[in-house]
Short mmCIF file of C-alpha atoms in Angstrom, two decimals:
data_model
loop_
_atom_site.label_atom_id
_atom_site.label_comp_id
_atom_site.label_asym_id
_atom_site.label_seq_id
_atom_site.Cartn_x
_atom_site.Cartn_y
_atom_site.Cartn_z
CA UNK Y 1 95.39 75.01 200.00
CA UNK Y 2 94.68 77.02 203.25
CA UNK Y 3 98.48 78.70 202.39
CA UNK Y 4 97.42 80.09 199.04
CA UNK Y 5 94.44 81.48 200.23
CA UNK Y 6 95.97 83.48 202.88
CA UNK Y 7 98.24 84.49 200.99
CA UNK Y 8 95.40 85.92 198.30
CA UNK Y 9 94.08 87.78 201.44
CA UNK Y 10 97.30 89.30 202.05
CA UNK Y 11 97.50 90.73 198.58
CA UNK Y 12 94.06 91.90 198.41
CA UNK Y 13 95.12 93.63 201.72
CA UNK Y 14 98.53 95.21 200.93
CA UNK Y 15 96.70 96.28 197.26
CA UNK Y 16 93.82 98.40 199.52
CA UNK Y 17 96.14 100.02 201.75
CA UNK Y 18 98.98 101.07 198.78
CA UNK Y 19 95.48 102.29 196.81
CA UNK Y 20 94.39 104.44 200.29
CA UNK Y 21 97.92 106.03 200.34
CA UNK Y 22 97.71 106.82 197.20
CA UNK Y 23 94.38 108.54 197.13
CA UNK Y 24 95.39 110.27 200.59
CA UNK Y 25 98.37 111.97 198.21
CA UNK Y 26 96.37 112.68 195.27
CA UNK Y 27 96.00 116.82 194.75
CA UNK Y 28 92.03 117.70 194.91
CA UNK Y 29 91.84 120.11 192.33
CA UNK Y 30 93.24 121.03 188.99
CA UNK Y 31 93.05 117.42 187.62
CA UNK Y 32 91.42 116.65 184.39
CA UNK Y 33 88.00 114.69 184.63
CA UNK Y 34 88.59 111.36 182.86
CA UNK Y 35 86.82 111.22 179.41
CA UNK Y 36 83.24 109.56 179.44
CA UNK Y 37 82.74 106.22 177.47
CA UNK Y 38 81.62 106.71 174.35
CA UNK Y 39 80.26 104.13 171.80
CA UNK Y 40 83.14 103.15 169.43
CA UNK Y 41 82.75 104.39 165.88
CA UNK Y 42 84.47 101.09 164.15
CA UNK Y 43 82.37 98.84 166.16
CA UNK Y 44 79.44 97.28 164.53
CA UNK Y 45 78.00 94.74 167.15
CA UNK Y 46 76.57 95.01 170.15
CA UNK Y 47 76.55 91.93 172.69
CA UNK Y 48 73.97 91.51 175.63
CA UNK Y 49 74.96 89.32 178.53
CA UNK Y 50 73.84 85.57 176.78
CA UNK Y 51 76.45 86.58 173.70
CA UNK Y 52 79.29 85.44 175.41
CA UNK Y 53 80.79 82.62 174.76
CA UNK Y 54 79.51 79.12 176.29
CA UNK Y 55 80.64 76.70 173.94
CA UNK Y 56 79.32 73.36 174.98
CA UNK Y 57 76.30 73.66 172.72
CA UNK Y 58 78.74 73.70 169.39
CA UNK Y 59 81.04 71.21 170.98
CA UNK Y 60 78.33 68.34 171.60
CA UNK Y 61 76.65 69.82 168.39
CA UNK Y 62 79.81 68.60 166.72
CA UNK Y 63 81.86 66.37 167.98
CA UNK Y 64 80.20 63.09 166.93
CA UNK Y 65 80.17 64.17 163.47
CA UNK Y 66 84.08 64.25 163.21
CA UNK Y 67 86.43 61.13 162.43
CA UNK Y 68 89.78 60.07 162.89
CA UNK Y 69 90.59 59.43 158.80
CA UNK Y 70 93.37 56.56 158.26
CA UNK Y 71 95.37 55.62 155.26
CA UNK Y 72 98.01 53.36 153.69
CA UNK Y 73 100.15 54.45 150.82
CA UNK Y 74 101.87 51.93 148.20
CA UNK Y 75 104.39 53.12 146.27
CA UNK Y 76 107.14 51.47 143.90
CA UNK Y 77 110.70 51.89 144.17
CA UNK Y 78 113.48 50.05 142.70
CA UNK Y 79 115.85 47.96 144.36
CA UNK Y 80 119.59 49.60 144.19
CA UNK Y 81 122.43 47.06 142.44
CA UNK Y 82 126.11 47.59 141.69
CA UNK Y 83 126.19 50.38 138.55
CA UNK Y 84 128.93 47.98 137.06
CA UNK Y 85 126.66 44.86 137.03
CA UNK Y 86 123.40 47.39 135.69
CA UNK Y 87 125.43 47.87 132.92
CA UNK Y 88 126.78 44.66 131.86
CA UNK Y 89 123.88 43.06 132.80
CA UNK Y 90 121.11 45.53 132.80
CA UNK Y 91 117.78 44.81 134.88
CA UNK Y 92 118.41 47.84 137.28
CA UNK Y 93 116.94 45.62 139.81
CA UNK Y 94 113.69 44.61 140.69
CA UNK Y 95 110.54 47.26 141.76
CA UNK Y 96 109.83 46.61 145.36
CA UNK Y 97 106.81 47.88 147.37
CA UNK Y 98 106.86 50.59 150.17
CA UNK Y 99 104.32 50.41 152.35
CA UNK Y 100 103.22 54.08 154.57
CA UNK Y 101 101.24 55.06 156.71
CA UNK Y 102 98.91 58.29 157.24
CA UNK Y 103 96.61 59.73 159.37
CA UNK Y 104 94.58 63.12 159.33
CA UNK Y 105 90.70 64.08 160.21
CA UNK Y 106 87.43 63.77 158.10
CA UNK Y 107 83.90 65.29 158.97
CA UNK Y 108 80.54 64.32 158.38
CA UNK Y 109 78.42 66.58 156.43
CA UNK Y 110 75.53 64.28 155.12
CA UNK Y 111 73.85 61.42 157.42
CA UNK Y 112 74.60 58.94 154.50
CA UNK Y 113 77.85 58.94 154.83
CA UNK Y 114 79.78 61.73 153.20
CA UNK Y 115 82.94 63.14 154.54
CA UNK Y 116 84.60 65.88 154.02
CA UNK Y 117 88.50 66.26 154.60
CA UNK Y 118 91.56 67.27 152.67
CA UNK Y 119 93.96 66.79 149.82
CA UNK Y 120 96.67 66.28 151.16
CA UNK Y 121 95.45 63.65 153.60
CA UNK Y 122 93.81 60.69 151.29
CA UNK Y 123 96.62 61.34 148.22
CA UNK Y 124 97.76 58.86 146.58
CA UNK Y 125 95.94 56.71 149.53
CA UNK Y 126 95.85 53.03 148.25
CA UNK Y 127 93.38 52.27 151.44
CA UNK Y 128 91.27 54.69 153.51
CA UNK Y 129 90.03 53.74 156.97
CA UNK Y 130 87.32 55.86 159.01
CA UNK Y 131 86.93 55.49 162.25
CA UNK Y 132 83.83 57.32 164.35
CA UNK Y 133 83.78 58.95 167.40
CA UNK Y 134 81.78 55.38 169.04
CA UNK Y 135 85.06 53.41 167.70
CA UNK Y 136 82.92 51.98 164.68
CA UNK Y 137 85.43 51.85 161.42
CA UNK Y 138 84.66 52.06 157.98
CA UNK Y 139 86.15 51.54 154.74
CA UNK Y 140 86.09 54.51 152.94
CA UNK Y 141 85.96 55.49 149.27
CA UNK Y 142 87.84 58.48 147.68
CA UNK Y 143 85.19 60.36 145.64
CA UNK Y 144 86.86 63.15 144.08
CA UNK Y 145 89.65 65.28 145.48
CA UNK Y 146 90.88 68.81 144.61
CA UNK Y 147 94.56 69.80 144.97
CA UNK Y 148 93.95 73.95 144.20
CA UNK Y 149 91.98 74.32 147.32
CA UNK Y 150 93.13 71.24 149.34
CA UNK Y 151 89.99 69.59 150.09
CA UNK Y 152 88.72 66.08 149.43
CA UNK Y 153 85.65 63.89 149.51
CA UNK Y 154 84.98 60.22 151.11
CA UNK Y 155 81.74 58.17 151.23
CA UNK Y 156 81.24 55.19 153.34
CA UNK Y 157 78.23 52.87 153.01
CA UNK Y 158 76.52 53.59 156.65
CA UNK Y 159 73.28 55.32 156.92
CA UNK Y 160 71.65 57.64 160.53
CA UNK Y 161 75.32 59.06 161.27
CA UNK Y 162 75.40 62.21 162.54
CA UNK Y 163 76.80 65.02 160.77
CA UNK Y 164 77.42 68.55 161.15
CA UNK Y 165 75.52 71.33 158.86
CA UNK Y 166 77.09 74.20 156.49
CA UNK Y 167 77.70 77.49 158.19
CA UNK Y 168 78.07 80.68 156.24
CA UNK Y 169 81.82 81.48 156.17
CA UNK Y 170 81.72 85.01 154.94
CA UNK Y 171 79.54 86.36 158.35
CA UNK Y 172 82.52 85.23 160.40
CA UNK Y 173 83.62 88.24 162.25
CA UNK Y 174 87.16 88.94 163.45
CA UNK Y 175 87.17 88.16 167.33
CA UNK Y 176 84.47 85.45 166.86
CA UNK Y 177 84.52 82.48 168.92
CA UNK Y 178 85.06 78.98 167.12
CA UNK Y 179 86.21 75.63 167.91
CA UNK Y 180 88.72 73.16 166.06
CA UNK Y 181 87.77 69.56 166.10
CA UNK Y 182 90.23 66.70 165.10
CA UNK Y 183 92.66 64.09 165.86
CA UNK Y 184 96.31 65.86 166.58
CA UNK Y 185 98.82 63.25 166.67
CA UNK Y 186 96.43 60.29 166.15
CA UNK Y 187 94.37 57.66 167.24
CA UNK Y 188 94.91 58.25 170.74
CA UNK Y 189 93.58 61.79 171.32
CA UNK Y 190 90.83 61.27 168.72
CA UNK Y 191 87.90 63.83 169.03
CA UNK Y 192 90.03 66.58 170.71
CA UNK Y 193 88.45 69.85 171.10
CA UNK Y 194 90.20 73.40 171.57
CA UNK Y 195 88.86 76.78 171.12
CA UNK Y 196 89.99 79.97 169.83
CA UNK Y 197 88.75 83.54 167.62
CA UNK Y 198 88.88 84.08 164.53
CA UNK Y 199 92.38 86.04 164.62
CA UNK Y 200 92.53 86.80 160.15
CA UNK Y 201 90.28 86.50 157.09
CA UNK Y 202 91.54 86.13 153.44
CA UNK Y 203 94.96 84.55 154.80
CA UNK Y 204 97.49 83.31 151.65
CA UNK Y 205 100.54 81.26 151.71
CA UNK Y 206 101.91 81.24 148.60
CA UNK Y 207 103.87 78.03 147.69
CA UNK Y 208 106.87 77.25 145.57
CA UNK Y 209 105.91 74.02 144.00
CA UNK Y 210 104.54 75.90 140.69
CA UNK Y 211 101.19 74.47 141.42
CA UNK Y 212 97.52 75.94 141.38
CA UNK Y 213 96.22 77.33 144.37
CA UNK Y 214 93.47 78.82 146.11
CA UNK Y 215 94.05 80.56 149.34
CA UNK Y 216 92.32 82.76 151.01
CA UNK Y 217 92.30 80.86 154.74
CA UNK Y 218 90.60 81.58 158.03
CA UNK Y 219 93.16 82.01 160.77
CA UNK Y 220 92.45 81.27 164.21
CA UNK Y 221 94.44 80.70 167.26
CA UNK Y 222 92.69 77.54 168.10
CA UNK Y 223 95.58 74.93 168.69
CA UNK Y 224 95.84 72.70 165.46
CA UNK Y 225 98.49 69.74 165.35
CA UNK Y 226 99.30 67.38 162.41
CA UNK Y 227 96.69 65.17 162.51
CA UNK Y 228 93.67 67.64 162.63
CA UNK Y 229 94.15 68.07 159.15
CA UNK Y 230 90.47 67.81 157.50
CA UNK Y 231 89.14 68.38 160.90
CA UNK Y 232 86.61 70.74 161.81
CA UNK Y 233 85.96 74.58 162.79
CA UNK Y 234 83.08 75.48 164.17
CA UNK Y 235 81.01 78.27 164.57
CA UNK Y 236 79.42 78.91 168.72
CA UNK Y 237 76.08 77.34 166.78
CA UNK Y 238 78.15 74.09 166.34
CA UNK Y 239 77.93 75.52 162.37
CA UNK Y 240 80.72 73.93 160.06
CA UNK Y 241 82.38 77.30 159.50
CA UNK Y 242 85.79 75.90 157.75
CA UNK Y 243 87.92 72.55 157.34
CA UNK Y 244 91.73 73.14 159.02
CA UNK Y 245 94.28 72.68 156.83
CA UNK Y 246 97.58 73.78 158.11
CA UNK Y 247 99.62 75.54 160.63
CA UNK Y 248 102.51 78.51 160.54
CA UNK Y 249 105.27 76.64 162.62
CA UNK Y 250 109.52 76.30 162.83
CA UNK Y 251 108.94 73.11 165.05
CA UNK Y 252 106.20 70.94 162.91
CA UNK Y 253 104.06 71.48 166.32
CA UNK Y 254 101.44 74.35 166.95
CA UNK Y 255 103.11 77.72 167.22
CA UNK Y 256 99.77 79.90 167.68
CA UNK Y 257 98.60 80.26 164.09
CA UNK Y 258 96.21 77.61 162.20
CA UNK Y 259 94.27 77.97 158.90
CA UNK Y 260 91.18 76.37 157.93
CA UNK Y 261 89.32 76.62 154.07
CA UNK Y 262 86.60 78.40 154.63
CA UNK Y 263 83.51 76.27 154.15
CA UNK Y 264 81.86 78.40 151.53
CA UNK Y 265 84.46 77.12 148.77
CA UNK Y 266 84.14 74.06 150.71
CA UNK Y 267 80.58 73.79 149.78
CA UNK Y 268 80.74 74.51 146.11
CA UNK Y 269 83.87 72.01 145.77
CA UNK Y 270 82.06 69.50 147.50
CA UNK Y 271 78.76 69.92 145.84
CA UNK Y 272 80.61 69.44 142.32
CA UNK Y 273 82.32 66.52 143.30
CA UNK Y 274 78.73 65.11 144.13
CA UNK Y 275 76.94 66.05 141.27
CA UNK Y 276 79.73 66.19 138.57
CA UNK Y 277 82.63 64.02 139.60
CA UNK Y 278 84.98 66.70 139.11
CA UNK Y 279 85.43 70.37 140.02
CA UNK Y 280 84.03 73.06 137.77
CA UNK Y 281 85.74 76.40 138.04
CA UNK Y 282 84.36 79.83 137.09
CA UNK Y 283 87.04 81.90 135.22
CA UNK Y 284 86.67 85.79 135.15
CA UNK Y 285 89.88 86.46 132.91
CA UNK Y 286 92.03 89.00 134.14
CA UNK Y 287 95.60 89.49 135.53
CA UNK Y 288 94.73 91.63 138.93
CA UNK Y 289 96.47 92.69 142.13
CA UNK Y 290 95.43 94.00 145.34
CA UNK Y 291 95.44 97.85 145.91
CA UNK Y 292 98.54 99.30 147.57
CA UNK Y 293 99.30 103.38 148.64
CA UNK Y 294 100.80 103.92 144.97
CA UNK Y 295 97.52 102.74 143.34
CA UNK Y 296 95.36 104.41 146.12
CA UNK Y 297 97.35 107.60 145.02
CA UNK Y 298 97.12 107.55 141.28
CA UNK Y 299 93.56 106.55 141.24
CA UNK Y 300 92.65 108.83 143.36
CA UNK Y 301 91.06 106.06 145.54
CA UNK Y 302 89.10 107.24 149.14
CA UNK Y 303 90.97 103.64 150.93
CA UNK Y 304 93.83 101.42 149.76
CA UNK Y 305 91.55 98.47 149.53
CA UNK Y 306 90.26 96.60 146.62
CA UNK Y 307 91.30 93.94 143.86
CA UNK Y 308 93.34 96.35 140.74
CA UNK Y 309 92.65 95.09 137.20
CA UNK Y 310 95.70 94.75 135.25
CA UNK Y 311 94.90 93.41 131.71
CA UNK Y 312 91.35 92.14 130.82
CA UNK Y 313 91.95 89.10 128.44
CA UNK Y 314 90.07 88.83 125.20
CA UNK Y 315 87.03 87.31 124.97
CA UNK Y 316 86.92 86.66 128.73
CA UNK Y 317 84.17 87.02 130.90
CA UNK Y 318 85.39 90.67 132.19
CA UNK Y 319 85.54 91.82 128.91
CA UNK Y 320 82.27 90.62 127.86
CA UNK Y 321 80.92 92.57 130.68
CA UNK Y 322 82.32 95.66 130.42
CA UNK Y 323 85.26 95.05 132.75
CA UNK Y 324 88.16 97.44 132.32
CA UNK Y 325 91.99 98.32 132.66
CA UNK Y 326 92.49 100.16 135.97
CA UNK Y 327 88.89 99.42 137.09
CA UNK Y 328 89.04 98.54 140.94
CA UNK Y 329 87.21 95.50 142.02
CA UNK Y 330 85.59 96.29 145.77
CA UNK Y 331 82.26 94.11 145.97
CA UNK Y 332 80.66 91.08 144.49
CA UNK Y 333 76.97 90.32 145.15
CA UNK Y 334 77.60 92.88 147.95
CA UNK Y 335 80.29 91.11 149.83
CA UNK Y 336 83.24 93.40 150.39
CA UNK Y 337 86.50 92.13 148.35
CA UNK Y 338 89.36 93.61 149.99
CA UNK Y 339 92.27 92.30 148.38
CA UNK Y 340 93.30 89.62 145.86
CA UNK Y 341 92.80 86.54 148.08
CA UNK Y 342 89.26 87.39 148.62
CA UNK Y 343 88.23 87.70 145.52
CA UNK Y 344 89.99 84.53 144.45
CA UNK Y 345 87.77 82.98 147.27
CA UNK Y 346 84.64 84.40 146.32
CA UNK Y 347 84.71 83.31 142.71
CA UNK Y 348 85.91 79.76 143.89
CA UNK Y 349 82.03 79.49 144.73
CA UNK Y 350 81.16 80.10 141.25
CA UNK Y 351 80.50 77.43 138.48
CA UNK Y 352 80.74 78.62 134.26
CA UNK Y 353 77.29 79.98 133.94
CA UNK Y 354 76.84 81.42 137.09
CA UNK Y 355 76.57 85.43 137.32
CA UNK Y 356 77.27 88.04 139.78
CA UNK Y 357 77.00 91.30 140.24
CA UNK Y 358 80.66 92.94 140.32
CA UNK Y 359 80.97 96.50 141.90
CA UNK Y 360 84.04 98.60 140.64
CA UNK Y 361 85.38 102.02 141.41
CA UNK Y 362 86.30 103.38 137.33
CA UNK Y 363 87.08 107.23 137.37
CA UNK Y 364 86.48 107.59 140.70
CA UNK Y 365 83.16 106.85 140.12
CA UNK Y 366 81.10 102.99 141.74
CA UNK Y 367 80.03 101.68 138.78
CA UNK Y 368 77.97 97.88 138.79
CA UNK Y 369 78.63 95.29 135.98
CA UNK Y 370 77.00 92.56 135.55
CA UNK Y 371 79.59 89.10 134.55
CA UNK Y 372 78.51 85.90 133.58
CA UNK Y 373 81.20 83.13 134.29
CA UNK Y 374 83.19 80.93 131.32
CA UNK Y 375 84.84 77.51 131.90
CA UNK Y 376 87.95 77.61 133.55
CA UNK Y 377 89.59 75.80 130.43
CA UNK Y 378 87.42 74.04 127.55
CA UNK Y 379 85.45 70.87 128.00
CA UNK Y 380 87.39 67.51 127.77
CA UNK Y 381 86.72 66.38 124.10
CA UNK Y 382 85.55 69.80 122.72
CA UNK Y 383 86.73 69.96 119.11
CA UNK Y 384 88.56 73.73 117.72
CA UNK Y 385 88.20 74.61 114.07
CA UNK Y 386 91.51 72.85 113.37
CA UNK Y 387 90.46 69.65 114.20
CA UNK Y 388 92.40 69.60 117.69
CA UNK Y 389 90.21 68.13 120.99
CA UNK Y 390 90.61 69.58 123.97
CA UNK Y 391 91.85 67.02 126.61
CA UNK Y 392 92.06 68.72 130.42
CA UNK Y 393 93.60 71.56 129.89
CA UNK Y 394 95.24 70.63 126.64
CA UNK Y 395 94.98 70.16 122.92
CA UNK Y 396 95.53 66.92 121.09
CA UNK Y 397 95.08 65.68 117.45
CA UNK Y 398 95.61 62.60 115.23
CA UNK Y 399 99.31 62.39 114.64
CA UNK Y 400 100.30 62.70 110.94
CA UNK Y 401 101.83 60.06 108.84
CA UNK Y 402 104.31 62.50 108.79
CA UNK Y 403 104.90 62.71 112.26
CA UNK Y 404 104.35 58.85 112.91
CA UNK Y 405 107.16 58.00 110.29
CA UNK Y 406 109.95 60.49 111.96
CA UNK Y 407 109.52 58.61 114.82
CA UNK Y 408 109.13 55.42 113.67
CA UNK Y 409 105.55 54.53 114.84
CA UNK Y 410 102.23 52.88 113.17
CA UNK Y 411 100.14 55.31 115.23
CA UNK Y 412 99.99 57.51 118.14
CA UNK Y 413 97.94 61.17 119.33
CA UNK Y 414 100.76 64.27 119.24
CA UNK Y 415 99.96 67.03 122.05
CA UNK Y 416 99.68 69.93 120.44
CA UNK Y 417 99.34 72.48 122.89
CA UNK Y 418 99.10 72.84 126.84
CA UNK Y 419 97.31 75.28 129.14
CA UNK Y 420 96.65 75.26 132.20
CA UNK Y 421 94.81 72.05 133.52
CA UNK Y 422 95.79 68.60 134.82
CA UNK Y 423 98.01 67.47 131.74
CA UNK Y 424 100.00 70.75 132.60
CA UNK Y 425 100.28 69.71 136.08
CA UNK Y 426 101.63 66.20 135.00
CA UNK Y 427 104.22 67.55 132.77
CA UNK Y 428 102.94 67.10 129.55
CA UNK Y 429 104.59 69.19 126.75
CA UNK Y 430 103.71 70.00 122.92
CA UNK Y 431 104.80 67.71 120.83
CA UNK Y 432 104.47 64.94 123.24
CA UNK Y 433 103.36 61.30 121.16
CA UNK Y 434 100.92 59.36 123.05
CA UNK Y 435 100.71 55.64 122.49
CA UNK Y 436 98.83 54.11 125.43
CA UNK Y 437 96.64 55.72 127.47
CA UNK Y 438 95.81 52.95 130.66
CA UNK Y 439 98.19 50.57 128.81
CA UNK Y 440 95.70 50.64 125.81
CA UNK Y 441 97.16 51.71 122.44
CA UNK Y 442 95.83 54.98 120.82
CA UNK Y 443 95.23 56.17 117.05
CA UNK Y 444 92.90 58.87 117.32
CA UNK Y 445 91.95 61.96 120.22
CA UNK Y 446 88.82 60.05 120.10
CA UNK Y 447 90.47 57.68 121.53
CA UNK Y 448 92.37 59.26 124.19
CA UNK Y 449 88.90 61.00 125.41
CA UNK Y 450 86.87 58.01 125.67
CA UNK Y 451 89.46 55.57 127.78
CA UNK Y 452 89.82 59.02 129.87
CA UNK Y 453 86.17 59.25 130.45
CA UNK Y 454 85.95 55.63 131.50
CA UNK Y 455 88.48 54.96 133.73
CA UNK Y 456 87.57 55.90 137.41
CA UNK Y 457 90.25 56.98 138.90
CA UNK Y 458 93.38 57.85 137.25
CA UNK Y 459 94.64 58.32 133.77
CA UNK Y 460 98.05 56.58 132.93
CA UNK Y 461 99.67 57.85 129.36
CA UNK Y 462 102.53 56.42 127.63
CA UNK Y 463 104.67 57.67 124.83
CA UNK Y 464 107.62 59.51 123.75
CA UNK Y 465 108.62 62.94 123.38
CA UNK Y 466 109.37 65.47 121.27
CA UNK Y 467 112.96 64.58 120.96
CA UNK Y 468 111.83 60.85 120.51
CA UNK Y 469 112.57 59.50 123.84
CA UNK Y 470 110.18 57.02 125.54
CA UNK Y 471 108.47 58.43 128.62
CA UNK Y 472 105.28 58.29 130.53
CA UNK Y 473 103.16 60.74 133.22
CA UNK Y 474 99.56 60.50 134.52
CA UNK Y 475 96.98 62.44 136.94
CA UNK Y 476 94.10 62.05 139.19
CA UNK Y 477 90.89 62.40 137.21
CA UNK Y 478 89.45 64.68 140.53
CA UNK Y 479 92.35 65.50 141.32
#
């Protein structure tokens, strides 16, 4: 100990002298005076000296509100036999069970037990476990989940917990202090706290699986781990500013970048999963991209920044508002939208019904239009002039006696069309029979929609296809 400091002392020593020498050198006159501070013209804050960070308010704030979130996966598989004796014999073998095991992070944002986490943490969870930061476990029930935006919701039946309270995600300033709270790499190092800035707003990270998303992360440089999935980032108010989802990484281990949902489409997703038992999405209608240098140029823009409207569908919301080719998108309700990502996060706190105020640069000219929201798709069981029912995301009818005799069936629903929506996502395709739906047997889209409706969880449908070969799919109701 006494080493290092001496040898401090000796630094601080050789450091004055080398600075004298230097100074002795210098040439007194004909330098240029060095330029006087001035205020910075891009900076909008202004910090006195308690603005700096202490952080031990939001980390006690919070801590106690986030769990260590366990589950246990079932799935089926089947049991592989000699292709010879499968053939003769038939049988493929019998379905055996595969038990796995999961872990992520949950938090507590109501005293009566509802938790927040993510997707991709409870899915397909045939058990959920919660345990609190006093070691007290629950069983906990899946709610509703939704895959676009990753995020899930859990109740357990306790009452008095401590929970942590909705920040506003959209005040977040780059360079702002937060903390992520989770569990990285399980049970062990439960309740871990690190700290970082906000280092990105409006992240994306496009996927290849074909699937829905919205993305338009924080990023932060707070050190995330698997295992803090669902966890939580807070605000220096102990605010719940976001829910971490992922990390940018060539090892599976931190590398330096994490990404959290931003709680304001956190909020809204969670709210609907509450109050509705599924997720209602606002849809604006319009194929858009964000504005690059060629756009800027031709439009005659003053920035390259903005949302560019491609095509304005018919009969959308857009169009009912006035909403135009070419128009550029740069504010709703007065919150800057930058690029594409932004504005896909600022309508995901919309629900059909809801209007804003949309600001848009047309002719080189800010114009304001005012949209009111439609349904993201129609409502499960709404019936078209043709007689077809609408049945998440697609369109079903009563199969004709046509239809019934080609294929050799008493009755059965055909699939007329799909869109975008759930039976999409489960590969459903037009022309598809259904027979069963939850192993119960079908003659009508009446039918279909009111065993959908009941059922809690899941919907199961059986049937054959267009080319008359037997096969089955199915989908989370919340999912």
């Amino acid at each position: 100990m006494k080493k290092g400091i001496v040898t401090a002392v000796a630094t601080v020593s050789v450091l004055g002298l080398t600075f004298s020498a230097l100074n002795a050198c210098a040439p007194k006159t004909g330098t240029a005076p060095v330029p006087a501070v001035t205020e910075n013209q891009y900076r909008t804050v202004n910090l006195t000296e308690t603005d700096y960070p202490d952080l031990t308010y939001a980390a006690e704030s919070a801590v106690d509100a986030v769990v260590y979130v366990e589950v246990k996966v079932v799935s089926q598989q089947r049991q592989i036999v000699d292709p010879f004796l499968e053939y003769f014999f038939g049988g493929g073998g019998q379905p055996t069970q595969r038990e796995s095991r999961g872990s992520g992070s949950g938090v507590i944002i109501r005293p009566d037990g509802y938790i927040v986490t993510n997707n991709h943490v409870v899915a397909n969870a045939s058990e959920v476990k919660v345990t609190l930061n006093n070691n007290s476990t629950y069983d906990a029930t899946v709610v509703g989940t939704d895959s676009a935006t990753d995020v899930a919701l859990l109740k357990i039946e306790a009452d008095g917990l401590p929970y942590i309270g909705f920040g506003d995600s959209d005040n977040l300033r780059l360079g702002e202090w937060v903390l992520a709270i989770g569990s990285p790499l399980g049970a062990q190092l439960r309740g871990t706290i690190t700290a970082g800035i906000v280092s990105a707003k409006g992240r994306s990270m496009p996927s290849d699986d074909g699937q829905f998303r919205i993305e338009s992360f924080i990023q932060t440089d707070a050190a995330v781990n698997p295992g803090n999935s669902g966890g939580a980032l807070v605000n220096k108010k102990g605010e719940l500013v976001g829910i971490n989802t992922a990390i940018v990484s060539q090892t599976g281990a931190y590398s330096g970048y994490s990404f959290a949902v931003p709680v304001n489409i956190v909020k809204k997703i969670v709210g609907d999963l509450i109050d509705f038992g599924t997720v209602k999405r606002a849809k604006l209608g319009v194929s858009m991209g964000t504005v690059n240098d060629d756009i800027a140029k031709e439009l005659k823009l003053s920035s390259v920044s903005g949302v560019y409207i491609n095509e304005v569908m018919p009969g959308s919301a857009a169009e009912k508002a006035g909403m135009k080719k070419d128009d550029v998108v740069i504010a709703i309700d007065s919150v800057r939208i930058a690029n594409a990502s932004a504005l896909q996060e600022k309508m995901a706190t919309f629900r059909p019904g809801d209007s804003a105020r949309f600001l848009v640069i047309r002719d080189g000219r800010e114009q304001e239009l005012d949209v009111t929201f439609l349904a993201d798709f129609e409502e499960t069981g709404s019936v078209d002039a043709d007689g077809s029912v609408a049945f998440y995301g697609a369109r079903i009818k009563d199969a004709s006696k046509e239809t019934l005799s080609r294929f050799g069936l008493r009755q059965g629903v055909e699939i007329v069309s799909v869109g975008d929506g759930k039976m999409k996502d489960a590969g459903a395709q037009a022309g598809f029979i259904i027979r069963y739906v939850n192993d119960q047997p079908v003659s009508s889209a009446k039918d279909v929609v009111e065993i959908a409706r009941k059922t809690k969880r899941a919907v199961f449908i059986e049937g054959v296809t267009a080319s008359g070969r037997p096969a089955y799919f199915g989908f989370g109701k919340s999912e």
